[in-house]
Every structure is written in structure tokens, then in C-alpha cells.
Coordinates of C-alpha atoms in Angstrom, one line a residue:
X1 CA -17.1 5.6 12.8
X2 CA -19.4 4.2 10.2
X3 CA -22.5 6.0 9.3
X4 CA -25.8 4.3 10.2
X5 CA -28.6 3.3 10.1
X6 CA -28.9 4.4 6.5
X7 CA -26.2 2.1 5.1
X8 CA -25.1 2.4 1.5
X9 CA -23.4 -0.9 1.5
X10 CA -23.5 -2.5 -1.9
X11 CA -24.5 0.6 -3.7
X12 CA -22.3 2.1 -6.5
X13 CA -19.5 4.4 -5.4
X14 CA -18.3 7.4 -7.3
X15 CA -15.0 8.8 -6.3
X16 CA -15.4 11.7 -8.7
X17 CA -13.3 10.0 -11.3
X18 CA -12.8 12.0 -14.5
X19 CA -12.7 8.9 -16.7
X20 CA -13.4 9.1 -20.4
X21 CA -16.7 7.6 -21.6
X22 CA -16.4 4.1 -23.0
X23 CA -13.6 3.1 -20.6
X24 CA -14.9 -0.4 -20.2
X25 CA -15.1 -2.6 -17.1
X26 CA -12.6 -3.3 -14.3
X27 CA -9.9 -5.6 -15.5
X28 CA -10.9 -5.2 -19.1
X29 CA -8.3 -5.6 -21.8
X30 CA -9.1 -2.5 -23.9
X31 CA -6.4 -0.6 -22.0
X32 CA -8.6 2.4 -21.5
X33 CA -8.2 5.1 -24.0
X34 CA -7.1 7.5 -21.3
X35 CA -7.6 11.2 -20.7
X36 CA -5.4 13.5 -22.8
X37 CA -2.7 15.0 -20.7
X38 CA 0.5 16.9 -21.2
X39 CA 3.6 14.7 -21.3
X40 CA 5.4 17.0 -18.9
X41 CA 2.6 17.1 -16.4
X42 CA 3.4 15.8 -12.9
X43 CA -0.2 14.4 -12.7
X44 CA -1.4 11.2 -14.2
X45 CA -5.1 11.5 -15.1
X46 CA -7.2 8.4 -14.8
X47 CA -7.0 6.3 -17.9
X48 CA -10.0 4.0 -17.5
X49 CA -11.5 1.6 -17.7
X50 CA -13.7 2.7 -14.8
X51 CA -14.0 0.1 -12.1
X52 CA -17.5 -0.7 -10.8
X53 CA -16.8 0.1 -7.1
X54 CA -19.4 -0.8 -4.6
X55 CA -19.8 0.7 -1.1
X56 CA -18.1 -1.4 1.6
X57 CA -18.2 1.2 4.4
X58 CA -18.9 4.9 4.9
X59 CA -17.0 7.1 7.3
X60 CA -18.5 9.8 9.5
X61 CA -17.2 12.5 7.2
X62 CA -19.2 11.0 4.3
X63 CA -16.2 9.5 2.5
X64 CA -16.7 6.0 1.3
X65 CA -14.6 2.8 1.1
X66 CA -15.3 1.1 -2.2
X67 CA -14.6 -2.5 -3.2
X68 CA -14.1 -4.1 -6.6
X69 CA -13.1 -7.5 -7.8
X70 CA -10.2 -6.8 -10.1
X71 CA -8.5 -9.0 -12.7
X72 CA -4.8 -8.3 -12.8
X73 CA -3.5 -8.1 -16.3
X74 CA 0.1 -8.7 -15.3
X75 CA -0.3 -11.4 -12.7
X76 CA -3.4 -13.1 -14.0
X77 CA -4.7 -13.1 -10.4
X78 CA -8.3 -12.0 -9.7
X79 CA -9.0 -10.6 -6.2
X80 CA -10.7 -7.9 -4.2
X81 CA -9.3 -4.4 -3.7
X82 CA -10.8 -1.9 -1.3
X83 CA -10.1 1.8 -2.0
X84 CA -10.7 5.0 0.0
X85 CA -10.1 8.5 -1.2
X86 CA -9.9 11.5 1.3
X87 CA -12.5 14.2 1.1
X88 CA -9.9 16.5 -0.5
X89 CA -10.1 14.4 -3.6
X90 CA -13.5 15.8 -4.5
X91 CA -12.7 19.3 -3.3
X92 CA -12.8 21.7 -6.3
X93 CA -9.6 23.2 -5.0
X94 CA -7.8 19.9 -6.0
X95 CA -9.8 19.3 -9.1
X96 CA -6.7 18.9 -11.3
X97 CA -4.3 17.7 -8.6
X98 CA -2.7 14.3 -8.4
X99 CA -2.9 12.5 -5.0
X100 CA -0.3 10.2 -3.3
X101 CA -1.2 6.6 -2.9
X102 CA -0.7 4.3 0.1
X103 CA -1.1 0.6 -0.5
X104 CA -2.1 -0.9 2.8
X105 CA -1.4 -4.6 3.5
X106 CA -2.8 -6.7 6.3
X107 CA -1.1 -9.4 8.4
X108 CA -2.0 -13.1 8.6
X109 CA -3.6 -14.8 5.6
X110 CA -4.8 -11.5 4.1
X111 CA -7.6 -13.3 2.3
X112 CA -10.6 -13.1 1.6
X113 CA -10.5 -9.8 3.5
X114 CA -8.0 -7.0 4.0
X115 CA -8.7 -5.9 7.6
X116 CA -7.7 -2.3 6.9
X117 CA -11.0 -1.9 5.0
X118 CA -13.0 -1.9 8.2
X119 CA -13.8 1.3 10.2
X120 CA -12.9 -0.3 13.6
X121 CA -9.2 0.2 13.2
X122 CA -9.6 3.8 12.2
X123 CA -6.9 3.8 9.5
X124 CA -8.9 6.0 7.0
X125 CA -10.3 8.3 9.7
X126 CA -6.8 8.7 11.1
X127 CA -5.3 9.5 7.7
X128 CA -8.0 12.1 7.3
X129 CA -7.2 13.6 10.7
X130 CA -3.5 13.7 10.1
X131 CA -3.9 15.3 6.8
X132 CA -6.0 18.1 8.3
X133 CA -3.5 18.6 11.1
X134 CA -0.6 18.8 8.6
X135 CA 1.2 15.7 10.0
X136 CA 0.3 13.4 7.1
X137 CA -0.6 13.5 3.4
X138 CA -4.2 12.9 2.1
X139 CA -3.4 9.5 0.7
X140 CA -5.7 7.5 -1.5
X141 CA -5.6 4.1 0.3
X142 CA -5.6 0.9 -1.7
X143 CA -6.3 -2.3 0.3
X144 CA -5.8 -5.4 -1.8
X145 CA -6.0 -9.0 -0.6
X146 CA -2.5 -10.2 0.2
X147 CA -2.7 -13.9 -0.5
X148 CA -4.8 -16.0 -3.0
X149 CA -6.6 -18.0 -0.3
X150 CA -6.6 -18.8 3.4
X151 CA -7.3 -22.5 3.3
X152 CA -3.6 -23.2 3.1
X153 CA -1.5 -22.2 6.1
X154 CA 1.6 -21.5 4.0
X155 CA 2.5 -17.9 3.5
X156 CA 3.1 -16.6 0.0
X157 CA 5.2 -13.6 1.2
X158 CA 3.6 -11.3 -1.3
X159 CA 6.0 -12.6 -3.9
X160 CA 6.0 -14.5 -7.2
X161 CA 6.9 -17.9 -5.9
X162 CA 7.4 -20.4 -8.8
X163 CA 4.3 -22.5 -9.3
X164 CA 2.1 -20.2 -7.2
X165 CA -0.1 -17.2 -8.0
X166 CA 2.0 -14.1 -8.8
X167 CA 1.2 -12.1 -5.7
X168 CA 4.3 -9.9 -6.0
X169 CA 3.2 -8.8 -9.4
X170 CA -0.4 -8.4 -8.2
X171 CA 0.8 -6.0 -5.4
X172 CA 3.3 -4.0 -7.4
X173 CA 1.9 -3.9 -10.9
X174 CA -1.9 -4.7 -10.9
X175 CA -3.1 -2.9 -7.8
X176 CA -1.3 0.3 -8.8
X177 CA -2.7 -0.1 -12.3
X178 CA -6.3 -0.2 -10.9
X179 CA -5.6 3.1 -9.0
X180 CA -4.1 4.7 -12.1
X181 CA -7.1 3.7 -14.1
X182 CA -9.5 5.3 -11.7
X183 CA -7.8 8.2 -9.9
X184 CA -5.7 11.3 -10.4
X185 CA -2.3 10.2 -9.2
X186 CA 1.3 11.3 -9.2
X187 CA 3.4 10.1 -12.1
X188 CA 6.7 9.8 -10.2
X189 CA 7.5 7.3 -7.4
X190 CA 7.4 10.4 -5.1
X191 CA 3.7 9.8 -4.7
X192 CA 3.7 6.0 -4.0
X193 CA 4.2 4.2 -0.7
X194 CA 3.3 1.0 1.1
X195 CA 2.3 0.2 4.7
X196 CA 1.7 -3.1 6.2
X197 CA 1.7 -5.2 9.4
X198 CA 3.4 -8.5 10.1
X199 CA 3.4 -10.4 6.8
X200 CA 2.0 -7.3 5.1
X201 CA 4.9 -5.4 6.6
X202 CA 7.3 -7.8 4.9
X203 CA 5.5 -7.6 1.6
X204 CA 5.5 -3.8 1.7
X205 CA 9.2 -3.6 2.7
X206 CA 10.2 -6.0 0.0
X207 CA 8.2 -4.2 -2.6
X208 CA 9.9 -0.9 -2.0
X209 CA 13.4 -2.4 -1.9
X210 CA 12.8 -4.5 -5.0
X211 CA 11.1 -1.7 -7.0
X212 CA 12.6 1.6 -5.7
X213 CA 12.0 3.1 -9.1
X214 CA 8.2 2.8 -8.5
X215 CA 7.8 3.2 -4.7
X216 CA 9.6 5.6 -2.4
X217 CA 8.5 4.7 1.2
X218 CA 7.0 2.1 3.5
X219 CA 5.7 1.9 7.0
X220 CA 6.6 -1.7 8.0
X221 CA 5.0 -2.7 11.3
X222 CA 6.1 -5.8 13.2
X223 CA 7.5 -7.2 9.9
X224 CA 9.2 -10.3 8.9
X225 CA 12.6 -9.4 7.5
X226 CA 13.4 -12.4 5.3
X227 CA 11.2 -14.8 3.2
X228 CA 9.8 -17.6 5.4
X229 CA 7.4 -19.5 3.2
X230 CA 8.1 -23.2 2.8
X231 CA 6.8 -22.8 -0.7
X232 CA 10.3 -21.3 -1.6
X233 CA 11.8 -24.8 -1.1
X234 CA 13.8 -25.7 -4.3
X235 CA 13.7 -22.1 -5.5
X236 CA 16.7 -20.5 -3.8
X237 CA 17.5 -18.1 -6.6
X238 CA 14.0 -16.7 -6.7
X239 CA 13.8 -16.5 -2.9
X240 CA 17.1 -14.5 -2.8
X241 CA 15.6 -12.1 -5.3
X242 CA 12.8 -11.4 -2.8
X243 CA 15.0 -11.1 0.3
X244 CA 15.0 -7.6 1.8
X245 CA 18.5 -8.1 3.3
X246 CA 20.0 -9.0 -0.1
X247 CA 17.9 -6.3 -1.9
X248 CA 19.3 -3.8 0.6
X249 CA 22.9 -4.8 -0.1
X250 CA 22.2 -4.4 -3.8
X251 CA 20.6 -1.0 -3.4
X252 CA 23.4 0.3 -1.3
X253 CA 26.0 -1.0 -3.8
X254 CA 24.1 0.7 -6.6
X255 CA 23.8 3.9 -4.7
X256 CA 20.1 4.6 -5.1
X257 CA 17.5 5.6 -5.6
X258 CA 16.8 6.7 -2.0
X259 CA 14.1 4.9 -0.1
X260 CA 12.5 5.7 3.2
X261 CA 11.7 2.8 5.5
X262 CA 9.7 3.5 8.7
X263 CA 9.8 0.5 11.0
X264 CA 7.4 0.0 13.9
X265 CA 7.1 -2.4 16.8
X266 CA 5.5 -2.5 20.2
X267 CA 7.3 -2.9 23.5
X268 CA 5.3 -6.0 24.1
X269 CA 6.3 -7.7 20.9
X270 CA 8.7 -10.6 21.1
X271 CA 11.2 -11.8 18.4
X272 CA 10.2 -9.0 16.0
X273 CA 12.1 -6.4 17.9
X274 CA 15.5 -8.2 17.6
X275 CA 15.0 -8.8 13.9
X276 CA 14.1 -5.2 13.1
X277 CA 16.9 -3.9 15.3
X278 CA 19.4 -6.1 13.5
X279 CA 18.2 -4.9 10.1
X280 CA 18.5 -1.2 11.1
X281 CA 21.9 -1.7 12.6
X282 CA 23.1 -3.4 9.4
X283 CA 21.5 -1.4 6.7
X284 CA 19.8 1.6 8.3
X285 CA 20.8 5.0 7.2
X286 CA 23.5 3.7 4.9
X287 CA 23.7 5.2 1.4
X288 CA 20.2 5.4 -0.2
X289 CA 18.5 3.5 2.7
X290 CA 16.9 5.9 5.2
X291 CA 15.3 4.3 8.3
X292 CA 13.1 5.5 11.1
X293 CA 12.1 3.4 14.1
X294 CA 8.9 4.0 16.0
X295 CA 8.7 2.1 19.3
X296 CA 5.1 1.9 20.5
X297 CA 5.0 1.9 24.3
X298 CA 2.7 -0.8 25.5
X299 CA 2.1 -1.9 21.9
X300 CA 1.5 -5.5 20.8
X301 CA 1.7 -7.3 17.5
X302 CA -1.7 -6.0 16.3
X303 CA -3.1 -3.4 13.9
X304 CA -4.5 -1.0 16.6
X305 CA -1.0 -0.6 18.1
X306 CA 0.4 0.1 14.6
X307 CA -2.2 2.8 13.9
X308 CA -1.2 4.4 17.2
X309 CA 2.5 4.3 16.2
X310 CA 1.7 5.9 12.8
X311 CA 0.1 8.8 14.6
X312 CA 3.0 9.1 17.0
X313 CA 5.6 9.7 14.2
X314 CA 5.7 7.2 11.4
X315 CA 3.1 8.8 9.2
X316 CA 4.7 12.3 9.7
X317 CA 8.1 10.9 8.8
X318 CA 7.2 9.2 5.5
X319 CA 4.9 12.1 4.6
X320 CA 8.0 14.4 4.7
X321 CA 9.4 12.4 1.8
X322 CA 6.2 11.8 -0.2
X323 CA 4.7 14.4 -2.6
X324 CA 1.2 15.5 -3.0
X325 CA -1.3 16.7 -3.7
X326 CA 0.5 18.1 -6.7
X327 CA -0.6 20.4 -9.5
X328 CA -0.2 19.4 -13.2
X329 CA 2.7 21.8 -14.0

């Protein structure tokens, strides 16, 4: 639930960042003269520049969802990113701990909003509940826009399609950079995961398979399995480089690193079930690819069903393979 009637919407949000003074503004090019930290530490301290987060929503436990418009240094794309940190993040007990990060992607256009930033779907409150119960990790949740605009019905697939905004770079380079600039995180890929539904499920799945050195796990709900944007026409090589099936073959042949792919679909979904089942039968639990399937009884192709499935098993499964919070040493 969102707190009312004393809304803080639009007011500055402090997540308790320990960012050096003079860090600059979000998306700045000074690189942030980051906090000093031991090279062998497991924790990555926030480097700055500090982002000017504004309150978008407040949960009943007092935690806030902040939003900032961020200029990606690698992609050149500028878009909104919503961020939530669990209450443990400000707990003195975890003052020096690095937290795991979950990049949550929406389905559909994914622009100008990311529907996970609302309190109606209960993603953040559920993550808080699961972490308290010990069935999930206290993730920092980053919720970026998925596509550059919603006026065009063509999907970008969360990829760098030639001639289009570099949304793949935005999701896998720039959004993590924003989090690293502002939060205590985990240096290794053991603290980084994606989740997404429908188109966002595809983008998260593909991100983990394409960058297993950076991301370890994903919850892919009702996902597409192969690129389907017509914008790929004439760019077969680039499309193949963003195809989860081909990326899976490559990862199996290479022998690692291990990735953990939690798939979800509802019993009322249509063609999605067959596509996911085929992928799991072909690549699931082969070599470095570890898969889990959560079938949501009575579930449809919608976000509420997918949160339900996360609580029924998917979140627990990926959390068993994700680290955090971790101490510096």
C-alpha cells in the first residue's frame, strides 16, 4: 500500500547513499571520484555522481520508490529509472554491506512508464516480505524504461538494433552504472539479476545469456524466446547475436559460466507455454544452463499472476543462487 494522505511525491529521496561530496549530477561525465575501497573487498561502494532521485511512491513500511531521468554514458539514451531499496539498506547492521540488485522490466511498450514502479502490483512489498521470511533476498530493485517511446508499435527487444536507440546497452551497462553510482552493491555477478514479463522477460533472459559474466540469474515470466521485432530486417547477424536460443548453444559449448533461468507462465496462457517448454526441453539443465519452471495455476499473461508465481517458488529459487547482503571482506 502507498502511504497517504501525506504524499511525498516529487520530494527528494535519500536512500542513505554514502557518496563522496562533489559527485556531480546524474548522468554527468566526471565519472565520480568514488569512495575509497579495498581492491579485495566484495562490496562496491557508491562512486557517485549522486542522482537527484525524486519520490514516486511510498510503501507502508516507509521505504520509498525514487525516480530519476538518467543519461546513459554508453548507450547515449536518456530515460527514466525508478529505484527502490529495502529497509535493510538503511539498517545500521548493514551499513557496510553490499546489496544484490534486481533489474525489473515490464511487458508491452515499457515507455514512458515501467509498471513495476507502482504499488498496485506489490512487487516491492512482496520482495520486502519474502526477505523477512527468508525466502528471498533484500534486492535493490531498478526499474528502467524498456523502449525509447510508445508511439511506434514495433518492439525493440531490449537490444541494440542497428539504426535504433541502443536499448540493450542501456539495460545492461547504463542502468547498472546508475545503481553502482548511488548504492552499495556486490562487485561480482553473484549479486546481479533480471526479472521481466512478456517482452521484458525476453530482454532479461537475453541479457543474462549474452552477458553471463555480469548477470547470474533471471525470472522470465511469459517471455518471448526469440527476437521478433521487424526492425531486425536486414540485420540477420545482429539479430542472431541477440537470440537466446543461439546464445544458449554458445554458452553450453563454452561450458560456462553457470546461469540460473527461472521461467514462469500461467495455466491460462496460450502460445507462451509451448515456446517455454520447448526451450527448457532443448537447453534446460544442460551444462551451465540451469532452469526452473513455475506454473501458475489460474494465471494469465499479466503482472499480478507473475508476482504470485514469484512468491510460489521463483524468487526462492533464484535467491538460492544470488549473494547478499555481503560484508566487505
